[in-house]
């Protein structure tokens, strides 16, 4: 019987959990310039030597996001050293932070769809049709 999750998946989940904890607890004291950041995922290479950590920022200002990405990149050695103390591995993967835009892109698409549906309802109302009554039929 095959395992449900591969080792790389399990290591990725553990790195995700630990890096999120590090950024929330230890890193805020080291560099308060870092705003609200969420770790949305982690991918580990097959040989467990590299890890991509996907992060999402609360800010929408591109300049602030670039500054916060630079802060994370400058301190990835610190995060890796704390990670090595928390995980029992022979070698801890090298970390690379990557901005995850899937959540913000999903929110943007959702708002575009809502806006389009509202415009269609307004056009139908102006044409004398009642879409709510038609949906119930």
Short mmCIF file of C-alpha atoms in Angstrom, two decimals:
data_model
loop_
_atom_site.label_atom_id
_atom_site.label_comp_id
_atom_site.label_asym_id
_atom_site.label_seq_id
_atom_site.Cartn_x
_atom_site.Cartn_y
_atom_site.Cartn_z
CA UNK A 1 0.00 0.00 0.00
CA UNK A 2 1.44 3.37 -1.01
CA UNK A 3 1.72 6.20 1.44
CA UNK A 4 -0.95 8.81 1.26
CA UNK A 5 1.54 11.69 1.15
CA UNK A 6 5.09 11.72 -0.11
CA UNK A 7 7.94 12.81 2.09
CA UNK A 8 8.33 16.07 0.16
CA UNK A 9 4.66 16.89 0.81
CA UNK A 10 5.02 16.20 4.52
CA UNK A 11 8.21 18.27 4.77
CA UNK A 12 6.52 21.07 2.81
CA UNK A 13 3.57 21.09 5.21
CA UNK A 14 5.89 21.18 8.20
CA UNK A 15 7.95 24.03 6.70
CA UNK A 16 4.72 25.92 5.95
CA UNK A 17 3.59 25.57 9.55
CA UNK A 18 6.95 26.44 11.11
CA UNK A 19 7.74 29.44 8.86
CA UNK A 20 4.27 30.86 9.56
CA UNK A 21 4.93 30.52 13.28
CA UNK A 22 8.40 32.08 12.95
CA UNK A 23 7.09 35.08 11.00
CA UNK A 24 4.23 35.57 13.44
CA UNK A 25 6.20 35.23 16.67
CA UNK A 26 9.96 35.70 16.38
CA UNK A 27 10.36 37.77 13.22
CA UNK A 28 7.99 40.59 14.25
CA UNK A 29 10.36 41.48 17.11
CA UNK A 30 13.40 41.48 14.81
CA UNK A 31 12.01 43.71 12.05
CA UNK A 32 8.78 45.62 12.79
CA UNK A 33 8.71 47.06 9.24
CA UNK A 34 7.22 43.80 8.02
CA UNK A 35 3.46 44.27 7.83
CA UNK A 36 0.78 41.62 7.86
CA UNK A 37 2.07 38.62 5.97
CA UNK A 38 0.49 35.20 5.56
CA UNK A 39 2.29 32.03 4.55
CA UNK A 40 -0.04 30.44 2.04
CA UNK A 41 2.03 27.39 1.13
CA UNK A 42 5.41 25.75 0.72
CA UNK A 43 6.86 23.54 -2.01
CA UNK A 44 9.96 21.45 -1.46
CA UNK A 45 12.19 20.05 -4.18
CA UNK A 46 12.46 16.27 -4.51
CA UNK A 47 15.95 16.21 -2.99
CA UNK A 48 14.76 18.40 -0.05
CA UNK A 49 17.48 20.97 -0.71
CA UNK A 50 15.27 23.90 -1.74
CA UNK A 51 11.93 25.20 -0.54
CA UNK A 52 9.66 27.85 -2.04
CA UNK A 53 7.60 29.57 0.62
CA UNK A 54 4.56 31.36 -0.80
CA UNK A 55 3.54 34.51 1.06
CA UNK A 56 0.56 36.85 0.75
CA UNK A 57 0.56 40.44 1.96
CA UNK A 58 -2.29 42.49 3.37
CA UNK A 59 -1.12 45.66 1.61
CA UNK A 60 -2.16 46.41 -1.94
CA UNK A 61 0.56 49.02 -2.56
CA UNK A 62 3.16 47.49 -4.90
CA UNK A 63 6.01 49.57 -3.42
CA UNK A 64 5.27 48.32 0.10
CA UNK A 65 4.98 44.75 -1.11
CA UNK A 66 8.36 44.98 -2.86
CA UNK A 67 9.90 46.44 0.30
CA UNK A 68 8.44 43.63 2.42
CA UNK A 69 9.65 41.00 -0.05
CA UNK A 70 13.13 42.55 0.19
CA UNK A 71 12.92 42.36 4.01
CA UNK A 72 12.01 38.67 3.80
CA UNK A 73 14.80 37.96 1.31
CA UNK A 74 17.36 39.77 3.48
CA UNK A 75 16.35 37.73 6.52
CA UNK A 76 15.85 34.29 4.98
CA UNK A 77 19.04 33.07 6.67
CA UNK A 78 17.60 34.02 10.06
CA UNK A 79 14.36 32.21 9.25
CA UNK A 80 16.30 29.15 8.07
CA UNK A 81 18.39 29.07 11.25
CA UNK A 82 15.25 29.14 13.41
CA UNK A 83 13.71 26.50 11.17
CA UNK A 84 16.73 24.24 11.68
CA UNK A 85 16.21 24.41 15.45
CA UNK A 86 12.55 23.41 15.11
CA UNK A 87 12.83 20.60 12.56
CA UNK A 88 14.74 17.37 13.00
CA UNK A 89 16.36 17.06 9.59
CA UNK A 90 19.94 16.46 8.57
CA UNK A 91 19.90 19.56 6.38
CA UNK A 92 17.22 22.22 6.26
CA UNK A 93 16.23 23.32 2.75
CA UNK A 94 17.36 26.69 1.42
CA UNK A 95 14.37 29.03 1.55
CA UNK A 96 13.12 31.27 -1.23
CA UNK A 97 10.15 33.54 -0.59
CA UNK A 98 7.70 33.94 -3.47
CA UNK A 99 4.72 36.29 -3.52
CA UNK A 100 1.48 34.34 -3.90
CA UNK A 101 -0.91 36.37 -6.02
CA UNK A 102 -3.56 33.67 -6.38
CA UNK A 103 -5.68 34.96 -3.48
CA UNK A 104 -5.63 38.59 -4.62
CA UNK A 105 -6.21 37.53 -8.21
CA UNK A 106 -9.18 35.41 -7.12
CA UNK A 107 -10.64 38.35 -5.21
CA UNK A 108 -10.17 40.58 -8.26
CA UNK A 109 -11.90 38.09 -10.55
CA UNK A 110 -14.72 37.63 -8.05
CA UNK A 111 -15.33 41.37 -7.89
CA UNK A 112 -15.28 41.59 -11.71
CA UNK A 113 -17.88 38.80 -11.93
CA UNK A 114 -20.08 40.46 -9.32
CA UNK A 115 -19.81 43.78 -11.15
CA UNK A 116 -20.73 42.14 -14.48
CA UNK A 117 -23.74 40.34 -13.00
CA UNK A 118 -24.97 43.58 -11.42
CA UNK A 119 -24.60 45.42 -14.75
CA UNK A 120 -26.56 42.66 -16.53
CA UNK A 121 -29.34 42.86 -13.95
CA UNK A 122 -29.48 46.64 -14.35
CA UNK A 123 -29.67 46.33 -18.16
CA UNK A 124 -32.45 43.74 -17.87
CA UNK A 125 -34.35 45.95 -15.44
CA UNK A 126 -34.05 48.89 -17.84
CA UNK A 127 -35.35 46.66 -20.65
CA UNK A 128 -38.40 45.82 -18.56
CA UNK A 129 -37.44 42.26 -17.57
CA UNK A 130 -37.47 40.94 -14.02
CA UNK A 131 -34.59 38.43 -13.77
CA UNK A 132 -35.42 37.42 -10.19
CA UNK A 133 -38.93 36.31 -11.25
CA UNK A 134 -37.51 34.50 -14.28
CA UNK A 135 -35.03 32.57 -12.09
CA UNK A 136 -37.84 31.26 -9.89
CA UNK A 137 -39.77 29.83 -12.84
#
